[in-house]
Tab-separated table of C-alpha atoms in Angstrom:
chain	number	residue	atom	x	y	z
A	1	MET	CA	-20.043	-6.946	13.038
A	2	GLN	CA	-16.759	-5.130	13.025
A	3	LYS	CA	-14.819	-8.204	12.567
A	4	TRP	CA	-16.784	-9.327	9.706
A	5	PHE	CA	-16.579	-6.145	8.155
A	6	GLY	CA	-13.058	-6.245	8.516
A	7	ALA	CA	-12.831	-9.769	6.892
A	8	LEU	CA	-15.619	-9.160	4.180
A	9	PHE	CA	-15.152	-5.541	2.975
A	10	PRO	CA	-11.556	-5.857	2.010
A	11	ILE	CA	-12.222	-8.939	-0.113
A	12	VAL	CA	-15.009	-7.046	-1.890
A	13	SER	CA	-13.200	-3.730	-2.092
A	14	ILE	CA	-9.932	-5.697	-3.807
A	15	LEU	CA	-12.096	-7.541	-6.061
A	16	VAL	CA	-13.721	-4.090	-7.227
A	17	LEU	CA	-10.430	-2.463	-7.749
A	18	LEU	CA	-9.039	-5.663	-9.313
A	19	TRP	CA	-11.751	-5.597	-11.801
A	20	ILE	CA	-11.409	-1.934	-12.492
A	21	GLU	CA	-7.392	-2.487	-12.995
A	22	GLN	CA	-7.434	-5.211	-15.240
A	23	ARG	CA	-10.781	-5.199	-17.186
A	24	VAL	CA	-11.975	-1.428	-17.434
A	25	GLY	CA	-10.064	0.749	-19.632
A	26	VAL	CA	-9.782	3.939	-17.387
A	27	SER	CA	-7.333	6.452	-16.494
A	28	TYR	CA	-5.244	6.207	-13.278
A	29	GLY	CA	-7.210	9.289	-12.089
A	30	VAL	CA	-10.314	6.863	-12.099
A	31	LYS	CA	-8.582	4.260	-10.456
A	32	THR	CA	-7.528	6.916	-7.634
A	33	VAL	CA	-11.157	7.961	-7.108
A	34	ALA	CA	-12.464	4.580	-6.743
A	35	LYS	CA	-9.440	3.553	-4.431
A	36	VAL	CA	-10.190	6.783	-2.345
A	37	ILE	CA	-14.124	6.025	-2.076
A	38	LEU	CA	-13.446	2.475	-0.712
A	39	PHE	CA	-10.517	2.661	1.240
A	40	LEU	CA	-11.246	5.932	2.837
A	41	VAL	CA	-14.650	7.399	2.252
A	42	ILE	CA	-16.613	4.570	3.315
A	43	PRO	CA	-14.702	3.505	6.517
A	44	LEU	CA	-14.932	7.191	7.407
A	45	MET	CA	-18.623	7.301	6.988
A	46	LEU	CA	-19.266	3.976	8.816
A	47	PHE	CA	-16.966	4.117	11.702
A	48	ARG	CA	-16.805	7.933	12.298
A	49	ALA	CA	-18.343	7.288	15.923
A	50	THR	CA	-14.897	5.391	16.875
A	51	ARG	CA	-12.793	8.772	16.273
A	52	PHE	CA	-10.182	6.643	14.810
A	53	PRO	CA	-7.286	6.739	17.759
A	54	PHE	CA	-4.765	5.160	15.186
A	55	ILE	CA	-4.577	8.555	13.665
A	56	ARG	CA	-3.594	10.356	16.784
A	57	PHE	CA	0.061	10.940	15.740
A	58	ARG	CA	0.890	12.814	18.873
A	59	TYR	CA	1.031	9.846	20.498
A	60	ALA	CA	4.039	8.282	18.502
A	61	ASP	CA	7.124	7.757	20.735
A	62	ARG	CA	10.559	9.095	19.421
A	63	LYS	CA	11.744	5.405	19.536
A	64	SER	CA	9.011	4.021	17.429
A	65	ILE	CA	9.697	6.934	14.872
A	66	ARG	CA	13.618	6.342	15.005
A	67	LEU	CA	12.744	2.586	14.172
A	68	ALA	CA	10.538	3.410	11.174
A	69	PHE	CA	13.050	5.905	9.552
A	70	ILE	CA	15.719	2.952	9.683
A	71	LEU	CA	13.286	0.384	8.644
A	72	GLY	CA	12.264	2.419	5.909
A	73	ILE	CA	15.658	3.451	4.559
A	74	SER	CA	16.436	-0.571	4.719
A	75	ILE	CA	13.267	-1.380	2.959
A	76	MET	CA	14.112	1.242	0.134
A	77	ALA	CA	17.239	-0.293	-0.603
A	78	LEU	CA	16.197	-3.660	-0.583
A	79	ILE	CA	13.462	-3.100	-3.053
A	80	ILE	CA	15.910	-1.187	-5.422
A	81	GLY	CA	18.543	-3.981	-5.119
A	82	ALA	CA	15.956	-6.714	-5.511
A	83	PHE	CA	15.057	-5.060	-8.772
A	84	LEU	CA	18.729	-4.730	-10.121
A	85	LEU	CA	18.836	-8.537	-9.042
A	86	LEU	CA	15.801	-9.552	-10.989
A	87	GLN	CA	15.808	-7.126	-13.829
A	88	PRO	CA	16.814	-9.834	-16.176
A	89	HIS	CA	13.319	-11.589	-15.177
A	90	ILE	CA	10.808	-8.566	-15.117
A	91	ASP	CA	9.669	-7.666	-18.674
A	92	ILE	CA	10.467	-4.019	-18.446
A	93	ALA	CA	8.960	-2.988	-21.769
A	94	SER	CA	5.319	-4.247	-20.778
A	95	LEU	CA	5.689	-2.627	-17.630
A	96	ARG	CA	6.671	0.871	-19.424
A	97	ASP	CA	3.625	0.291	-21.712
A	98	ASP	CA	1.381	-0.499	-18.898
A	99	LEU	CA	2.312	2.537	-17.229
A	100	LEU	CA	1.806	4.704	-20.235
A	101	GLN	CA	-1.642	3.215	-21.157
A	102	SER	CA	-2.429	4.145	-17.691
A	103	GLY	CA	-1.953	7.699	-18.421
A	104	ILE	CA	1.269	7.602	-16.283
A	105	THR	CA	3.618	9.318	-18.759
A	106	ARG	CA	7.177	11.613	-18.191
A	107	ALA	CA	5.166	14.850	-18.301
A	108	VAL	CA	2.549	13.754	-15.192
A	109	PHE	CA	5.074	11.384	-13.407
A	110	PRO	CA	6.376	14.052	-11.229
A	111	PHE	CA	2.915	14.806	-10.057
A	112	ILE	CA	1.847	11.147	-9.658
A	113	ALA	CA	4.836	10.571	-7.793
A	114	LEU	CA	4.024	13.178	-5.213
A	115	TYR	CA	0.556	11.714	-4.548
A	116	ILE	CA	1.831	8.088	-4.243
A	117	LEU	CA	4.316	9.174	-1.803
A	118	PHE	CA	2.135	11.565	0.360
A	119	GLY	CA	-1.542	10.614	-0.709
A	120	ASN	CA	-1.707	7.073	-1.709
A	121	SER	CA	0.557	5.893	0.970
A	122	VAL	CA	-1.737	7.523	3.832
A	123	ILE	CA	-4.855	6.270	2.211
A	124	GLU	CA	-3.414	2.323	2.238
A	125	GLU	CA	-1.997	3.028	6.120
A	126	PHE	CA	-5.397	4.142	7.286
A	127	PHE	CA	-7.035	1.253	5.479
A	128	PHE	CA	-4.665	-1.737	6.059
A	129	ARG	CA	-2.758	-0.741	9.335
A	130	GLY	CA	-4.931	1.410	10.853
A	131	MET	CA	-8.741	0.761	9.940
A	132	LEU	CA	-8.692	-2.978	9.893
A	133	PRO	CA	-6.461	-4.138	12.794
A	134	PHE	CA	-8.457	-1.776	14.594
A	135	LEU	CA	-11.637	-3.845	13.668
A	136	PHE	CA	-10.229	-6.996	14.520
A	137	GLY	CA	-9.406	-5.490	17.995
A	138	LYS	CA	-6.964	-8.000	20.024
A	139	SER	CA	-7.612	-10.734	18.132
A	140	LYS	CA	-4.290	-12.195	16.652
A	141	MET	CA	-5.887	-12.101	13.160
A	142	ARG	CA	-5.238	-8.540	13.092
A	143	PHE	CA	-1.591	-9.347	12.149
A	144	ILE	CA	-2.476	-12.018	9.698
A	145	LEU	CA	-5.436	-10.804	7.560
A	146	PRO	CA	-4.783	-6.855	6.899
A	147	PRO	CA	-1.065	-7.835	5.764
A	148	PHE	CA	-2.620	-10.477	3.565
A	149	PHE	CA	-5.285	-8.216	2.095
A	150	PHE	CA	-2.436	-5.661	1.324
A	151	ALA	CA	-0.295	-8.193	-0.255
A	152	ILE	CA	-3.263	-9.470	-2.555
A	153	TYR	CA	-4.545	-5.838	-3.283
A	154	HIS	CA	-1.312	-5.250	-4.881
A	155	ILE	CA	-1.845	-8.318	-7.243
A	156	ALA	CA	-3.681	-5.936	-9.211
A	157	ILE	CA	-0.893	-3.988	-10.065
A	158	PHE	CA	1.819	-6.781	-10.654
A	159	LEU	CA	-0.370	-9.115	-12.791
A	160	PRO	CA	0.841	-8.049	-16.049
A	161	TRP	CA	4.611	-7.306	-15.305
A	162	PHE	CA	5.924	-10.316	-13.990
A	163	THR	CA	6.147	-14.373	-14.499
A	164	LEU	CA	4.164	-16.228	-11.871
A	165	PRO	CA	7.223	-17.426	-9.581
A	166	ILE	CA	8.312	-13.786	-9.349
A	167	LEU	CA	4.537	-12.419	-8.659
A	168	LEU	CA	4.602	-15.046	-6.090
A	169	LEU	CA	7.851	-13.707	-4.638
A	170	ALA	CA	6.457	-10.134	-4.687
A	171	VAL	CA	3.120	-10.935	-2.816
A	172	GLY	CA	4.824	-12.856	-0.345
A	173	GLY	CA	7.263	-10.096	0.483
A	174	LEU	CA	4.200	-7.473	0.216
A	175	TRP	CA	2.725	-9.674	3.184
A	176	ALA	CA	5.875	-9.791	5.213
A	177	GLY	CA	6.486	-6.165	4.629
A	178	GLY	CA	2.633	-5.554	5.745
A	179	LEU	CA	3.375	-7.415	8.619
A	180	ILE	CA	6.462	-5.615	9.723
A	181	PHE	CA	4.422	-2.436	9.073
A	182	GLN	CA	1.856	-3.426	11.558
A	183	LEU	CA	4.456	-4.594	14.391
A	184	VAL	CA	6.072	-1.024	13.799
A	185	ASN	CA	2.720	0.411	15.131
A	186	GLU	CA	2.171	-1.777	17.925
A	187	LYS	CA	3.962	0.454	20.839
A	188	CYS	CA	2.392	3.923	19.844
A	189	ARG	CA	-0.735	2.750	18.352
A	190	THR	CA	-0.822	5.018	15.620
A	191	ILE	CA	-0.195	4.480	12.030
A	192	LEU	CA	2.550	7.274	11.759
A	193	PRO	CA	5.641	4.812	12.071
A	194	SER	CA	4.323	2.517	9.193
A	195	TRP	CA	3.467	5.354	7.186
A	196	ILE	CA	6.835	6.588	7.366
A	197	VAL	CA	8.163	3.220	6.240
A	198	HIS	CA	5.601	3.214	3.625
A	199	MET	CA	7.039	6.372	1.931
A	200	PHE	CA	10.241	5.264	1.889
A	201	ALA	CA	9.288	1.963	0.033
A	202	ASP	CA	7.434	3.963	-2.004
A	203	LEU	CA	10.045	6.044	-2.608
A	204	GLY	CA	12.373	3.171	-3.770
A	205	ILE	CA	9.376	2.054	-6.253
A	206	LEU	CA	9.443	5.651	-7.633
A	207	VAL	CA	13.190	5.531	-8.181
A	208	ILE	CA	12.620	2.286	-10.362
A	209	GLY	CA	9.700	3.979	-12.061
A	210	VAL	CA	11.880	6.945	-12.847
A	211	TYR	CA	14.282	4.247	-14.514
A	212	VAL	CA	11.648	2.616	-16.394
A	213	LEU	CA	10.184	5.994	-17.680
A	214	TYR	CA	12.945	8.125	-18.283
A	215	PHE	CA	16.287	6.027	-18.987
A	216	TYR	CA	14.969	2.402	-20.358
């Protein structure tokens, strides 16, 4: 049952969030509530008996944490570098308009940035790097499906902004990034290392957001 849930529930959740993102004119706050319910509340209710061993951060070893910081800084630099390189192919005006229509203005961006950095990142890590791999157990599918779902989920965000080749490149990069996140956690069996990497990756995206909102 757990493996079936791990394979089917993410598809349903992603479709719901994709529909909310692209078809329903709601604020960023409403989208966030939907995400929290699907990625956090429902798994916590259904699998609370497992006690979620992957959130026991005290088991994380120093080597894994050190590696996470190195990878995180590298990925942040890669994200910013890729944006600078691909900027001529990105519709920044459309990106900026989409952010503003979602309620992400200059005034609220600092607060949303804090949520993304410390809240959104841990929700995604709990679901994609904690819950889903845990449900697949020792099956090698834990290295394939969770990173794939992580990449496909972000299509909901990227669809309006990029051309198809850039979109496919972004999704491929997300899948590879999700796999790296997963491998970083293997030794200590907690999501703390991947959460650290994720926060650095988000920091790179937020730097781009600052440029788009305040300097473009």
